[in-house]
Structure formats: C-alpha cells, structure tokens
Coordinates of C-alpha atoms in Angstrom, one line a residue:
M1 CA -48.7 -26.6 -21.8
E2 CA -47.6 -27.4 -18.2
Q3 CA -43.9 -27.5 -19.4
T4 CA -44.3 -24.0 -21.0
K5 CA -45.9 -22.7 -17.8
G6 CA -43.0 -24.2 -15.8
N7 CA -40.4 -22.5 -18.1
E8 CA -42.2 -19.2 -17.7
M9 CA -42.2 -19.5 -13.9
R10 CA -38.4 -20.2 -13.9
N11 CA -37.8 -17.2 -16.2
I12 CA -39.8 -15.0 -13.7
N13 CA -37.8 -16.4 -10.8
V14 CA -34.5 -15.7 -12.6
T15 CA -35.7 -12.2 -13.4
D16 CA -36.7 -11.6 -9.8
D17 CA -33.4 -12.8 -8.5
H18 CA -31.6 -10.5 -10.9
D19 CA -33.7 -7.5 -9.9
D20 CA -33.1 -8.5 -6.2
D21 CA -29.3 -8.6 -6.8
E22 CA -29.5 -5.2 -8.5
K23 CA -31.5 -3.7 -5.6
W24 CA -29.6 -5.1 -2.6
V25 CA -25.9 -5.9 -2.0
Y26 CA -25.2 -9.5 -0.9
D27 CA -21.4 -9.3 -0.3
S28 CA -21.5 -9.7 3.5
S29 CA -21.5 -5.9 4.0
V30 CA -24.1 -3.9 6.0
H31 CA -25.6 -0.4 6.1
H32 CA -24.6 1.9 9.0
K33 CA -27.7 0.7 10.9
G34 CA -26.7 -3.0 10.5
R35 CA -29.2 -3.7 7.7
L36 CA -28.7 -5.1 4.2
P37 CA -27.4 -2.2 2.1
L38 CA -29.3 -0.8 -0.9
R39 CA -27.1 -0.7 -4.0
A40 CA -28.5 2.6 -5.3
S41 CA -27.9 4.6 -2.1
T42 CA -24.7 3.1 -0.7
G43 CA -21.2 2.3 -1.7
A44 CA -19.5 2.6 -5.1
W45 CA -18.2 6.1 -6.1
K46 CA -20.8 8.0 -4.0
A47 CA -19.2 6.6 -0.9
S48 CA -15.5 6.2 -2.0
L49 CA -15.3 10.0 -2.8
F50 CA -15.7 10.8 0.9
I51 CA -12.9 8.3 1.7
I52 CA -10.6 9.6 -1.0
A53 CA -11.1 13.1 0.5
I54 CA -9.5 12.1 3.9
E55 CA -6.7 10.3 2.1
F56 CA -5.9 13.4 0.2
S57 CA -5.6 15.3 3.5
E58 CA -3.4 12.6 5.1
R59 CA -1.1 12.5 2.1
L60 CA -0.9 16.3 2.0
S61 CA 0.4 16.4 5.6
Y62 CA 2.5 13.3 5.5
F63 CA 4.5 14.2 2.4
G64 CA 4.7 17.9 3.5
I65 CA 6.5 16.6 6.6
A66 CA 8.4 13.6 5.1
T67 CA 10.0 15.4 2.2
S68 CA 11.3 18.2 4.4
L69 CA 12.3 16.1 7.3
I70 CA 15.9 15.4 6.2
I71 CA 16.4 19.2 5.7
Y72 CA 14.8 19.9 9.2
L73 CA 17.1 17.4 10.9
T74 CA 20.2 18.7 9.3
K75 CA 19.4 22.4 9.7
V76 CA 17.4 22.6 13.0
I77 CA 18.3 19.4 14.9
H78 CA 21.9 19.6 13.5
Q79 CA 22.3 15.9 12.5
D80 CA 24.9 15.0 9.9
L81 CA 23.9 13.6 6.5
K82 CA 24.2 9.9 7.5
T83 CA 22.4 10.3 10.8
A84 CA 19.7 12.4 9.2
A85 CA 19.2 9.9 6.4
R86 CA 18.9 7.1 9.0
S87 CA 16.5 9.1 11.1
V88 CA 14.2 9.6 8.1
N89 CA 14.4 6.0 7.1
Y90 CA 13.7 4.8 10.7
W91 CA 10.7 7.1 10.9
A92 CA 9.4 6.2 7.4
G93 CA 10.0 2.5 8.3
V94 CA 8.0 2.8 11.5
T95 CA 5.3 4.7 9.7
T96 CA 4.9 2.0 7.1
L97 CA 5.3 -1.0 9.4
M98 CA 2.8 0.2 12.0
P99 CA -0.1 -0.6 9.6
L100 CA 0.5 -4.3 10.2
F101 CA -0.8 -3.7 13.8
G102 CA -3.5 -1.3 12.7
G103 CA -4.7 -3.6 9.9
F104 CA -4.9 -6.5 12.3
I105 CA -7.0 -4.5 14.8
A106 CA -9.3 -3.3 12.0
D107 CA -9.9 -6.8 10.6
A108 CA -10.2 -8.6 13.9
Y109 CA -11.8 -6.2 16.4
L110 CA -12.7 -2.6 15.6
G111 CA -13.8 -2.7 12.0
R112 CA -12.4 -0.4 9.3
F113 CA -14.6 2.6 9.9
F114 CA -13.9 2.9 13.6
T115 CA -10.2 2.2 13.1
V116 CA -9.9 5.1 10.6
L117 CA -11.9 7.3 13.1
C118 CA -9.6 6.6 16.1
S119 CA -6.4 6.7 14.2
T120 CA -7.2 10.0 12.5
I121 CA -7.8 11.5 16.0
V122 CA -4.3 10.3 17.0
Y123 CA -2.9 11.8 13.8
L124 CA -4.5 15.1 14.7
L125 CA -2.9 15.0 18.2
G126 CA 0.5 14.6 16.5
L127 CA -0.2 17.6 14.2
I128 CA -1.3 19.7 17.2
L129 CA 1.8 18.8 19.2
L130 CA 4.0 19.5 16.1
T131 CA 2.3 23.0 16.0
M132 CA 2.9 23.5 19.7
S133 CA 6.6 22.8 19.3
W134 CA 6.8 26.0 17.3
F135 CA 4.6 28.3 19.3
V136 CA 4.7 27.3 23.0
P137 CA 7.8 29.1 24.4
S138 CA 9.1 26.2 26.5
L139 CA 8.9 23.9 23.5
K140 CA 10.4 26.1 20.8
A141 CA 13.8 25.2 19.3
C142 CA 15.4 28.4 20.7
E143 CA 14.6 32.0 21.3
G144 CA 15.9 33.3 17.9
D145 CA 15.3 32.4 14.3
V146 CA 18.6 30.5 14.0
C147 CA 19.5 27.9 16.6
A148 CA 23.1 27.0 17.4
E149 CA 21.8 24.2 19.5
P150 CA 18.1 23.3 19.8
R151 CA 16.4 22.8 23.2
K152 CA 16.1 19.2 24.3
A153 CA 12.4 19.8 25.0
H154 CA 11.9 20.8 21.4
E155 CA 13.6 17.7 20.1
V156 CA 11.4 15.5 22.4
A157 CA 8.2 17.3 21.4
F158 CA 9.1 17.1 17.7
F159 CA 10.0 13.4 17.6
L160 CA 7.0 12.5 19.8
A161 CA 4.7 14.4 17.4
I162 CA 6.0 12.8 14.3
Y163 CA 5.8 9.3 15.8
L164 CA 2.2 10.0 16.9
I165 CA 1.6 10.8 13.2
S166 CA 3.3 7.4 12.5
I167 CA 0.9 5.6 14.9
G168 CA -2.1 7.5 13.4
T169 CA -1.0 6.5 9.9
G170 CA -0.6 2.9 11.2
G171 CA -4.3 2.6 11.7
H172 CA -5.5 5.1 9.1
K173 CA -3.7 3.9 6.0
P174 CA -4.5 0.2 5.7
S175 CA -8.1 0.6 7.0
L176 CA -9.0 3.6 4.9
E177 CA -7.8 2.1 1.6
S178 CA -9.4 -1.3 2.2
F179 CA -12.6 0.5 3.4
G180 CA -12.7 2.4 0.2
A181 CA -12.3 -0.7 -1.9
D182 CA -15.0 -2.4 0.2
Q183 CA -17.5 0.0 -1.3
F184 CA -17.5 -2.0 -4.5
D185 CA -19.2 -5.4 -4.8
D186 CA -16.9 -8.1 -6.4
D187 CA -20.0 -10.1 -7.5
H188 CA -21.4 -7.1 -9.5
P189 CA -19.8 -6.8 -13.0
Q190 CA -19.8 -3.0 -13.2
E191 CA -18.8 -2.5 -9.6
R192 CA -16.0 -5.0 -10.0
K193 CA -14.5 -3.0 -12.9
N194 CA -14.9 0.2 -10.9
K195 CA -12.9 -1.4 -8.1
M196 CA -10.0 -2.0 -10.5
S197 CA -10.3 1.7 -11.4
F198 CA -10.6 2.7 -7.7
F199 CA -6.9 1.9 -7.0
N200 CA -5.8 4.1 -9.9
W201 CA -7.9 7.0 -8.9
W202 CA -7.1 6.5 -5.2
N203 CA -3.5 7.0 -6.1
S204 CA -4.3 10.0 -8.2
G205 CA -6.0 11.6 -5.2
L206 CA -3.0 10.5 -3.1
C207 CA -0.6 12.2 -5.5
S208 CA -2.7 15.4 -5.6
G209 CA -2.2 15.6 -1.9
L210 CA 1.5 14.8 -2.3
L211 CA 1.8 17.5 -5.0
L212 CA 0.3 20.2 -2.7
G213 CA 2.2 18.9 0.3
V214 CA 5.6 19.2 -1.4
T215 CA 4.9 22.6 -3.1
V216 CA 2.5 24.8 -1.1
I217 CA 3.2 23.3 2.3
V218 CA 7.0 23.0 1.8
Y219 CA 7.0 26.6 0.4
V220 CA 5.4 27.8 3.7
Q221 CA 7.8 25.7 5.7
D222 CA 10.8 27.2 3.8
H223 CA 9.7 30.8 3.4
V224 CA 7.5 31.4 6.5
N225 CA 8.1 28.7 9.2
W226 CA 7.0 25.1 10.0
G227 CA 4.5 26.4 12.6
I228 CA 2.3 28.1 10.1
A229 CA 2.5 25.1 7.8
D230 CA 1.5 22.8 10.7
I231 CA -1.5 25.0 11.4
I232 CA -2.6 24.6 7.8
L233 CA -2.2 20.8 8.0
T234 CA -4.1 20.6 11.3
V235 CA -7.1 22.5 9.9
V236 CA -7.1 20.5 6.7
M237 CA -7.0 17.2 8.5
A238 CA -9.7 18.2 11.0
S239 CA -11.9 19.3 8.1
S240 CA -11.4 16.0 6.2
L241 CA -12.3 14.1 9.4
L242 CA -15.6 16.0 9.5
I243 CA -16.2 15.1 5.8
F244 CA -15.5 11.4 6.5
I245 CA -18.0 11.4 9.3
I246 CA -20.7 13.1 7.1
G247 CA -20.3 10.3 4.6
R248 CA -21.3 7.7 7.2
P249 CA -24.8 6.9 5.9
Y250 CA -23.4 6.2 2.4
Y251 CA -20.8 3.6 3.4
R252 CA -21.0 -0.2 3.3
Y253 CA -19.4 -1.8 6.3
R254 CA -17.8 -5.2 6.9
M255 CA -18.1 -6.5 10.4
P256 CA -14.8 -7.6 12.1
S257 CA -14.5 -11.4 12.1
G258 CA -12.0 -12.0 14.9
S259 CA -8.3 -12.7 14.6
P260 CA -7.5 -13.7 11.0
L261 CA -4.5 -15.6 12.4
T262 CA -6.6 -18.2 14.3
P263 CA -8.0 -19.9 11.1
M264 CA -4.5 -20.2 9.7
L265 CA -3.2 -21.7 12.9
Q266 CA -6.1 -24.2 12.8
V267 CA -5.1 -25.2 9.3
L268 CA -1.5 -25.9 10.4
V269 CA -2.6 -27.8 13.5
A270 CA -5.1 -30.0 11.6
A271 CA -2.7 -30.7 8.8
I272 CA 0.1 -31.8 11.2
S273 CA -2.3 -34.0 13.2
K274 CA -3.4 -35.7 9.9
R275 CA 0.0 -35.8 8.3
K276 CA 0.0 -39.7 8.1
L277 CA -3.4 -39.9 6.3
P278 CA -3.3 -40.7 2.5
H279 CA -4.2 -37.8 0.3
P280 CA -7.6 -38.4 -1.4
S281 CA -7.4 -38.9 -5.2
N282 CA -10.4 -36.7 -5.8
P283 CA -10.3 -33.1 -4.3
A284 CA -14.1 -33.1 -4.2
D285 CA -13.8 -35.5 -1.2
L286 CA -12.2 -32.7 0.9
Y287 CA -14.4 -30.9 3.4
E288 CA -16.3 -27.8 2.4
V289 CA -19.4 -26.0 3.6
P290 CA -22.4 -25.8 1.2
N291 CA -22.3 -22.8 -1.3
S292 CA -25.7 -21.8 0.0
Q293 CA -24.2 -20.7 3.3
K294 CA -23.6 -17.1 2.3
A295 CA -22.7 -16.1 5.8
Q296 CA -19.5 -18.0 5.3
G297 CA -18.4 -15.5 2.6
R298 CA -16.9 -16.4 -0.7
L299 CA -15.7 -19.9 -1.2
L300 CA -12.3 -20.6 -2.8
C301 CA -11.5 -23.4 -5.3
H302 CA -9.0 -26.1 -4.5
T303 CA -5.4 -25.7 -5.9
K304 CA -2.7 -28.3 -6.3
K305 CA 0.1 -26.4 -4.6
L306 CA 1.2 -27.0 -1.0
K307 CA -0.7 -30.3 -1.0
F308 CA 0.4 -31.0 2.6
L309 CA -2.1 -28.4 3.9
D310 CA -4.9 -30.2 2.1
R311 CA -4.8 -32.9 4.8
A312 CA -6.4 -30.4 7.2
A313 CA -9.6 -30.8 5.1
I314 CA -9.6 -34.6 4.9
V315 CA -12.8 -36.0 6.5
E316 CA -12.0 -39.0 8.7
E317 CA -14.3 -42.0 8.9
K318 CA -15.4 -41.2 12.4
E319 CA -16.4 -37.6 11.4
N320 CA -19.7 -36.7 9.9
S321 CA -19.4 -33.8 7.4
F322 CA -23.0 -32.8 8.2
E323 CA -22.3 -32.2 11.9
K324 CA -20.4 -29.3 13.5
Q325 CA -16.7 -30.1 13.4
D326 CA -13.8 -29.3 15.7
P327 CA -12.1 -26.5 13.8
W328 CA -8.7 -27.6 15.2
R329 CA -9.2 -31.0 13.6
L330 CA -11.1 -30.4 10.4
V331 CA -11.2 -27.2 8.3
T332 CA -12.8 -26.3 5.0
V333 CA -11.1 -26.2 1.6
T334 CA -11.6 -22.4 1.6
K335 CA -9.6 -22.0 4.9
V336 CA -6.9 -24.2 3.5
E337 CA -6.7 -22.1 0.3
E338 CA -6.6 -18.9 2.4
M339 CA -3.6 -20.3 4.2
K340 CA -2.0 -21.1 0.8
L341 CA -2.7 -17.5 -0.4
V342 CA -0.8 -16.0 2.5
L343 CA 2.1 -18.4 2.1
N344 CA 2.3 -17.8 -1.6
M345 CA 2.6 -14.0 -0.9
I346 CA 5.9 -14.4 1.0
P347 CA 8.1 -14.8 -2.0
I348 CA 6.4 -11.9 -3.8
W349 CA 6.8 -9.7 -0.7
L350 CA 10.5 -10.5 -0.5
A351 CA 11.0 -10.0 -4.2
T352 CA 9.6 -6.4 -4.1
L353 CA 11.9 -5.2 -1.3
P354 CA 14.7 -3.9 -3.6
F355 CA 12.2 -1.9 -5.5
G356 CA 11.2 -0.3 -2.1
I357 CA 14.8 0.5 -1.4
C358 CA 15.0 2.5 -4.6
V359 CA 11.8 4.4 -3.7
A360 CA 13.3 5.2 -0.3
Q361 CA 16.1 7.2 -2.0
A362 CA 13.7 9.8 -3.4
A363 CA 12.7 11.2 0.0
T364 CA 16.3 11.2 1.3
F365 CA 19.3 11.5 -1.0
F366 CA 17.4 12.9 -4.0
I367 CA 16.1 15.7 -1.8
K368 CA 19.5 16.4 -0.3
Q369 CA 21.0 16.6 -3.8
G370 CA 18.4 19.3 -4.6
V371 CA 19.7 21.4 -1.6
V372 CA 23.2 21.9 -3.0
M373 CA 22.1 22.6 -6.6
N374 CA 20.9 25.8 -8.2
R375 CA 17.3 26.3 -7.3
N376 CA 16.9 29.8 -8.5
I377 CA 14.4 30.1 -11.3
G378 CA 13.7 33.7 -12.5
G379 CA 14.5 35.1 -9.0
F380 CA 12.3 32.5 -7.3
L381 CA 14.1 30.1 -5.0
I382 CA 12.5 26.6 -5.2
P383 CA 12.3 24.8 -1.9
P384 CA 14.4 21.6 -2.4
A385 CA 11.6 19.3 -1.2
S386 CA 9.3 20.7 -3.9
I387 CA 11.3 18.9 -6.6
Y388 CA 9.5 15.8 -5.3
S389 CA 6.4 17.1 -6.9
L390 CA 7.8 15.8 -10.2
A391 CA 7.5 12.3 -8.8
A392 CA 3.8 13.0 -8.1
I393 CA 3.3 14.4 -11.6
G394 CA 5.0 11.3 -13.1
M395 CA 2.8 9.0 -11.1
I396 CA -0.5 10.9 -11.9
T397 CA 0.5 10.9 -15.6
S398 CA 1.3 7.2 -15.7
V399 CA -1.9 6.3 -13.8
I400 CA -4.1 8.3 -16.2
I401 CA -2.4 6.9 -19.3
Y402 CA -2.7 3.4 -17.9
E403 CA -6.4 3.8 -16.9
K404 CA -7.6 5.7 -19.9
I405 CA -5.5 4.4 -22.8
L406 CA -3.6 1.2 -22.0
V407 CA -6.3 -0.7 -20.0
P408 CA -9.0 -0.5 -22.8
I409 CA -6.5 -1.5 -25.4
L410 CA -5.1 -4.3 -23.3
R411 CA -8.5 -5.6 -22.4
K412 CA -9.3 -6.2 -26.0
A413 CA -5.9 -7.6 -26.8
T414 CA -5.6 -10.0 -23.8
G415 CA -9.2 -10.7 -22.9
N416 CA -8.2 -10.0 -19.3
E417 CA -10.6 -7.8 -17.3
R418 CA -7.6 -6.0 -15.8
G419 CA -5.8 -5.5 -19.1
I420 CA -2.6 -7.2 -17.8
K421 CA -2.1 -9.3 -14.7
I422 CA -1.3 -7.6 -11.4
L423 CA 2.2 -9.1 -11.2
Q424 CA 3.0 -8.0 -14.7
R425 CA 2.1 -4.4 -13.7
I426 CA 4.5 -4.6 -10.7
G427 CA 7.3 -6.0 -12.9
I428 CA 7.0 -3.1 -15.3
G429 CA 7.3 -0.7 -12.3
M430 CA 10.5 -2.5 -11.3
L431 CA 12.0 -1.8 -14.8
F432 CA 11.3 1.9 -14.1
S433 CA 13.1 1.8 -10.8
I434 CA 16.2 0.3 -12.5
A435 CA 16.1 3.2 -15.0
T436 CA 15.8 5.7 -12.1
M437 CA 18.9 4.5 -10.4
I438 CA 20.9 4.5 -13.7
V439 CA 19.8 8.1 -14.5
A440 CA 20.4 9.2 -10.8
A441 CA 24.0 7.8 -11.0
L442 CA 24.8 9.6 -14.2
V443 CA 23.4 12.9 -13.0
E444 CA 25.3 12.6 -9.7
K445 CA 28.5 11.7 -11.6
K446 CA 28.1 14.9 -13.6
R447 CA 27.5 17.0 -10.5
L448 CA 30.6 15.6 -8.8
G449 CA 32.6 16.4 -11.9
A450 CA 31.4 20.0 -11.7
V451 CA 32.4 20.1 -8.0
K452 CA 35.9 18.7 -8.9
K453 CA 36.4 21.6 -11.4
D454 CA 35.1 24.2 -8.9
P455 CA 34.9 23.0 -5.3
V456 CA 33.0 26.2 -4.2
N457 CA 30.4 26.8 -6.8
G458 CA 30.5 23.6 -8.8
S459 CA 27.1 22.3 -7.7
L460 CA 25.5 25.7 -8.2
S461 CA 26.4 25.6 -11.9
M462 CA 23.9 22.8 -12.3
S463 CA 20.1 23.5 -12.2
V464 CA 18.0 21.5 -9.8
F465 CA 16.0 20.4 -12.8
W466 CA 18.8 18.0 -13.7
L467 CA 17.1 15.9 -11.0
A468 CA 13.8 16.0 -12.9
P469 CA 14.3 12.9 -15.0
Q470 CA 15.0 10.6 -12.0
F471 CA 11.9 12.0 -10.1
L472 CA 9.6 11.6 -13.2
I473 CA 10.8 8.1 -13.9
I474 CA 10.4 6.9 -10.3
G475 CA 7.0 8.5 -10.2
A476 CA 6.0 6.7 -13.4
G477 CA 7.3 3.5 -12.0
D478 CA 5.2 4.0 -8.8
G479 CA 2.1 4.3 -11.1
F480 CA 2.8 0.7 -12.1
A481 CA 4.5 -1.0 -9.2
L482 CA 3.0 0.8 -6.1
V483 CA -0.6 0.8 -7.5
G484 CA -0.1 -2.9 -8.5
L485 CA 1.2 -3.8 -5.1
Q486 CA -1.9 -2.2 -3.4
E487 CA -4.2 -4.0 -5.7
Y488 CA -2.3 -7.3 -5.3
F489 CA -2.2 -7.2 -1.5
Y490 CA -5.9 -6.2 -1.3
D491 CA -7.2 -8.7 -3.8
Q492 CA -5.1 -11.8 -3.1
V493 CA -5.4 -12.0 0.6
P494 CA -8.4 -13.8 2.3
D495 CA -11.5 -11.6 2.3
S496 CA -11.3 -11.3 6.1
M497 CA -7.7 -9.9 6.0
R498 CA -8.0 -7.0 3.5
S499 CA -6.9 -4.2 5.9
L500 CA -4.0 -6.5 6.9
G501 CA -3.4 -7.0 3.1
I502 CA -2.9 -3.2 2.6
A503 CA -0.6 -3.3 5.6
F504 CA 1.4 -6.0 3.9
Y505 CA 1.8 -3.6 0.9
L506 CA 2.9 -0.8 3.2
S507 CA 5.3 -3.1 5.1
V508 CA 7.2 -3.6 1.8
I509 CA 8.0 0.2 1.8
G510 CA 8.6 0.2 5.6
A511 CA 10.9 -2.8 5.6
A512 CA 12.7 -1.3 2.5
N513 CA 13.4 1.9 4.5
F514 CA 15.0 -0.1 7.3
L515 CA 16.9 -2.1 4.8
S516 CA 18.0 1.1 3.1
S517 CA 19.4 2.3 6.5
L518 CA 21.1 -1.0 7.0
L519 CA 22.6 -1.0 3.5
I520 CA 23.9 2.6 4.0
T521 CA 25.6 1.4 7.3
L522 CA 27.0 -1.7 5.6
V523 CA 28.3 0.1 2.5
D524 CA 29.7 2.9 4.7
H525 CA 31.6 0.4 6.8
V526 CA 32.9 -1.6 3.8
T527 CA 34.0 1.4 1.7
E528 CA 35.6 3.1 4.7
K529 CA 37.8 0.1 5.1
G530 CA 38.6 0.2 1.4
G531 CA 40.0 3.7 1.8
K532 CA 37.2 6.3 1.6
S533 CA 33.5 6.0 2.5
W534 CA 30.9 6.5 -0.1
F535 CA 29.0 8.6 2.5
G536 CA 31.0 11.6 3.6
K537 CA 30.1 14.5 5.9
D538 CA 28.4 16.2 3.0
L539 CA 27.4 15.3 -0.6
N540 CA 30.5 16.7 -2.2
S541 CA 32.7 14.4 -0.2
S542 CA 30.4 11.4 -0.9
R543 CA 30.0 9.0 -3.8
L544 CA 26.3 8.6 -4.1
D545 CA 26.7 7.8 -7.8
N546 CA 28.4 4.5 -6.8
F547 CA 25.6 3.8 -4.4
Y548 CA 23.0 4.3 -7.1
W549 CA 24.9 2.0 -9.4
L550 CA 24.8 -0.6 -6.7
L551 CA 21.1 -0.3 -6.3
A552 CA 20.6 -0.5 -10.0
I553 CA 22.5 -3.8 -10.2
M554 CA 20.7 -5.2 -7.1
T555 CA 17.3 -4.3 -8.5
M556 CA 18.2 -5.8 -11.9
A557 CA 19.2 -9.1 -10.4
N558 CA 16.1 -9.1 -8.2
L559 CA 13.8 -8.5 -11.2
L560 CA 15.0 -11.8 -12.7
L561 CA 14.0 -13.5 -9.4
F562 CA 10.6 -11.7 -9.4
V563 CA 9.9 -12.9 -12.9
F564 CA 10.8 -16.5 -11.9
V565 CA 8.4 -16.3 -8.9
A566 CA 5.6 -14.6 -10.8
K567 CA 5.6 -17.2 -13.5
R568 CA 4.8 -19.8 -10.9
Y569 CA 2.2 -17.8 -9.0
S570 CA -1.4 -18.9 -8.8
Y571 CA -4.0 -16.2 -8.3
K572 CA -7.0 -16.4 -6.0
N573 CA -9.8 -18.4 -7.6
V574 CA -13.3 -17.8 -6.2
Q575 CA -16.3 -20.1 -6.7
S576 CA -18.6 -17.7 -8.5
L577 CA -21.6 -19.9 -9.2
A578 CA -24.1 -21.8 -7.1
V579 CA -22.4 -24.9 -8.5
A580 CA -18.7 -24.6 -8.0
N581 CA -16.9 -23.3 -11.0
C582 CA -13.2 -23.9 -10.4
N583 CA -11.6 -23.7 -13.8
E584 CA -7.9 -23.0 -12.9
D585 CA -7.7 -20.6 -15.9
D586 CA -10.2 -18.2 -14.3
H587 CA -9.3 -15.0 -12.6
D588 CA -5.6 -14.8 -13.7
A589 CA -5.0 -18.3 -12.4
A590 CA -2.0 -18.8 -14.7
G591 CA -0.1 -16.0 -13.0
S592 CA 2.3 -15.6 -16.0
M593 CA 4.7 -12.7 -16.3
A594 CA 5.0 -13.3 -20.1

C-alpha cells in the first residue's frame, strides 16, 4: 500500500515538473523586467516576427544600395571597372567583417537587444547622410543631372554614409539573427523544431527584402534618383525600428556573460600549466560542475578529440573539487569542450571561403554584365541591378522546397531531426556554386562571341535574361549553403557566443569579398604579364569567362577538402538529462557528409 502511494506521489511530481516546464522557460533567458519568462506570452514565433520585420527592412536597404553600388561608382564617381569592383568588395568585406566586433560587444557587454537598438540608430544616421548627399546643395555631386567630375564633398559624404551603414550592420546583423533564434527554447521539443525552421523563414524574409530592394528601390534609383530611394529606405528603417521596440514585452533576453574569450584563454593556460600530468583513463574523473547548477547553462559531453586540452580539467591531488577553484588552474569539461568547438570550426570556416568568393561575383561582375546586355522588355528598360532579384527568387524557392518537402521526407528516411546534417546542407550548396560558375562562364563566352562578330551592338543582341540561370542557381545554392552556415555557426558555438557565431558566418562572406579583390588583382597581374589581362577597361576587352572557369575549378577542388573535413567533424553534444547522457551518436555527433 505504501509503495503504491509512493509511486502515485512520484507520478504527481513528474506531472507537476512537466506542467512547470510548459508554463515557464528554463533556458537562462529572462523577461524584459528581468523575471523568468512565461512560455505562453513570450518568445517563439510571436516574438520572432517582430525581429524578422526589422531584418526585412535592413535587407531592403542594404541590397538596394549594394547591388547598384558598382553602377554608381562607375557612372557618378567615375571609377573604372577594376577599381569599382574592388571598392564594392572592400565595402562588402568591411560590412561583413564588422559583425565580429558587434557580435563580441553583444555577447560580452551590451546584450543582443541593446546592440540591435544602438546599431540600428547608427544605420539610420548613415541613411540620413546618404539622403543629404543628394539634397543638400554643398554635398550634391554637381549642379546638373550629369556630372563630368563629382564634388569631393559628395564623395566624402557618400563613402562616410555607406561605411556608417557598414558599422550599423556590424552590430545589427549578428545580434538580430541570434536574438531571433534565442526566442526558441532548445530544451522544448516543439520550440527546438521551430528554431530549425526559423533559419529557413528568416532567410525567406531576408530574400523578400532583397527582392524589393533590387526591384522597387533600384527602379527608383535608376528612373528617378538615388535621393528619393534613400528617403524611402530611411522611412522604412525608422518604421521597422519602432516595430522592434513595440515587441519588447514579448522577447526573451539573454544576459551578457562577459568576454567569451576569457574562458578560452583560461583553458589554454590551465592545459599548458598541467601539460606534464598523465591523462586520466576515465573521462569521468575530469572536473565538472553538478548538473543541478542551472545557472551554469547547458553542460557539454566530453569528446576524445584535442585531448591535450583535457588536461585543463584534471583535478590535482591538492585541489578539492567541492571548493571554488582558480579558473586559470582548473576549468570544467564544458569549458574545455567549448574551446574544442571553436577550434574545430576553423577548418570549416576556411573550407567555405571559395564558396563565398563565388557569391561575391553576383553583386559585382554579374550585375556589370547586365549593364551591357539588352534590358528592353516590351518597351520597359529593366534596371541592371534588378536582375539580382532572380537570386532572391531562387533562394526563396529552394528554402520553401527544402522546408516543406525535403525536410519531412528526410526526417522519416534518416531519423535525423534536421532531415540532413548541417554540413551536408552546406556541401550541397557548394555544388550549386560550382554549377553557377560553369554556367556563367558559358554565357560570358557566348556574349564575347557576339561582341567579336559585332563590336558595337554584339552585347545588345543578347537579352539580359541569358544571365537568369546563373542568378537562379546561385540563389538556390544560397538556400542550402548560406542558411546552413547560419545554422551551423549559431548552433555549434558555445551558448555564450551565439552573436559572435553569426558574426563568424558573416565573416566568411566578408573575408571572401576581400579575397575576391585580392584574386582579381593577382589574376590581373599574372595575365597582364602573359600578354593581355583578363580584366580590361570594360567588359568587352575582358575575359571574365576565364575568371569564372578558374573559380569553378577552385571551388571544385575545395569541395573535396570540405568533404574530408566534414567527415571528421564532431557536432556539439549537450547533456540533456539530469544524469549525463553523453552518447556520441546523439545530436549529429558522427558529422558524416555521406
């Protein structure tokens, strides 16, 4: 009788704990007043929709500017093709590397919400200055509509404005995306699945902003002027900032935890200081805090790789594991594993750079090709940058197909909650980038053939829609690789570094832009010595088809390296139970590309 009563009490306690977990969110997040958040009234889609709204506005303005920038530099600032391409790559590079600084500030000091707030204000200042460069007489390019030589003041104001936008993006982009993903609880089964969908729908919202940016905004830039377009972008961004602030009561917040670099440095110092100690035969002997200490966050399971770092968690005889330890002498297994996670990311980061170089061509040379081709459709002259909208359409289509069709099928086939592993998704995107460069090379070869037959009107004999396949393919590839990279760098970093994780993803594209500029310079130098540069004063005297073939070969070779690295990658493995559950097959631990 007493045993039956005891079982009933335990069942009641389990039920109460389940109900409590359903009511409250225990993932270290807090309500806007600093309290434990209620699951029903905070987070999930109800909060993330406010966040997606401001990302839509930021993408609208960013791509409206970015895709027309090379045309602006060649027509208004009067830079030649090579200089303009380098200028765009440098600006894009700064824009996508600045998030490393912004993500660090968000994770360590300001928190993600306030970082987004401050950086959006800086972004707005850039848009306002950009608008002023068109309407303030002393800052205008010149008095007339066509400038033989733009005023120096206009150039200074213009570049200052677009780099203010870069700085704003630097804080806005990594913090906003990680803040949106933070609205989903990893320990709640349904919210965890929704988080996987969040990255897909996030990028759909991003592409919708891109689509309007490269069509409506670019049309206004091309057929009215940049000033009116800048007014529209400023109003949209200001409105989205207001929406973001209105959503404040619905958000879940993660408190900044100090510099994420300090614990990693502690692991290195402790491991080096104990380098002569023998490695324990049983990993359970390594130091870890009790699972009951939820304030410590999620605990990670021990892995066998990079065993040298494990020495940082060896408890020496003179140390008592129940007392407070010197963090520069003894660290937890979780801190050691977090260090391993960051080190394991370096080969993946390097192996994705050639893909980023391919992506960089879409906003530079692909757009410039559109300028010299026939853009007249039924009497309507398509702005050359608007052809970029096909990349957005390709990405939206691939994301929807992946989310609605492939994932449900793959979940049943593989038993993997994601459908396929994150690195498999990135690898598929790389295949698309190779196909893009091959198609781009063939189309450019055909265009140059037409120019050879008719140097004056050869390009105009080809419709701009000859470029459609390469834009659609690179867009579809982005739906796999870019979304996969976002999810990878958010999910696989330590929990305290998730803004910095998104910054790592952005830095792939940023570093790739700089590498693209370096590669252009190198190829230009080498081919010029060989007789004729592949990059002439204009497209008709250039050999972009050869450059595209070079990128296709580089990316193909790199994909083999990526597969090699991915097969040996171990995914983050979190202790999910009160008693540690550290099966290495859990949570994609195999890391196979096959």
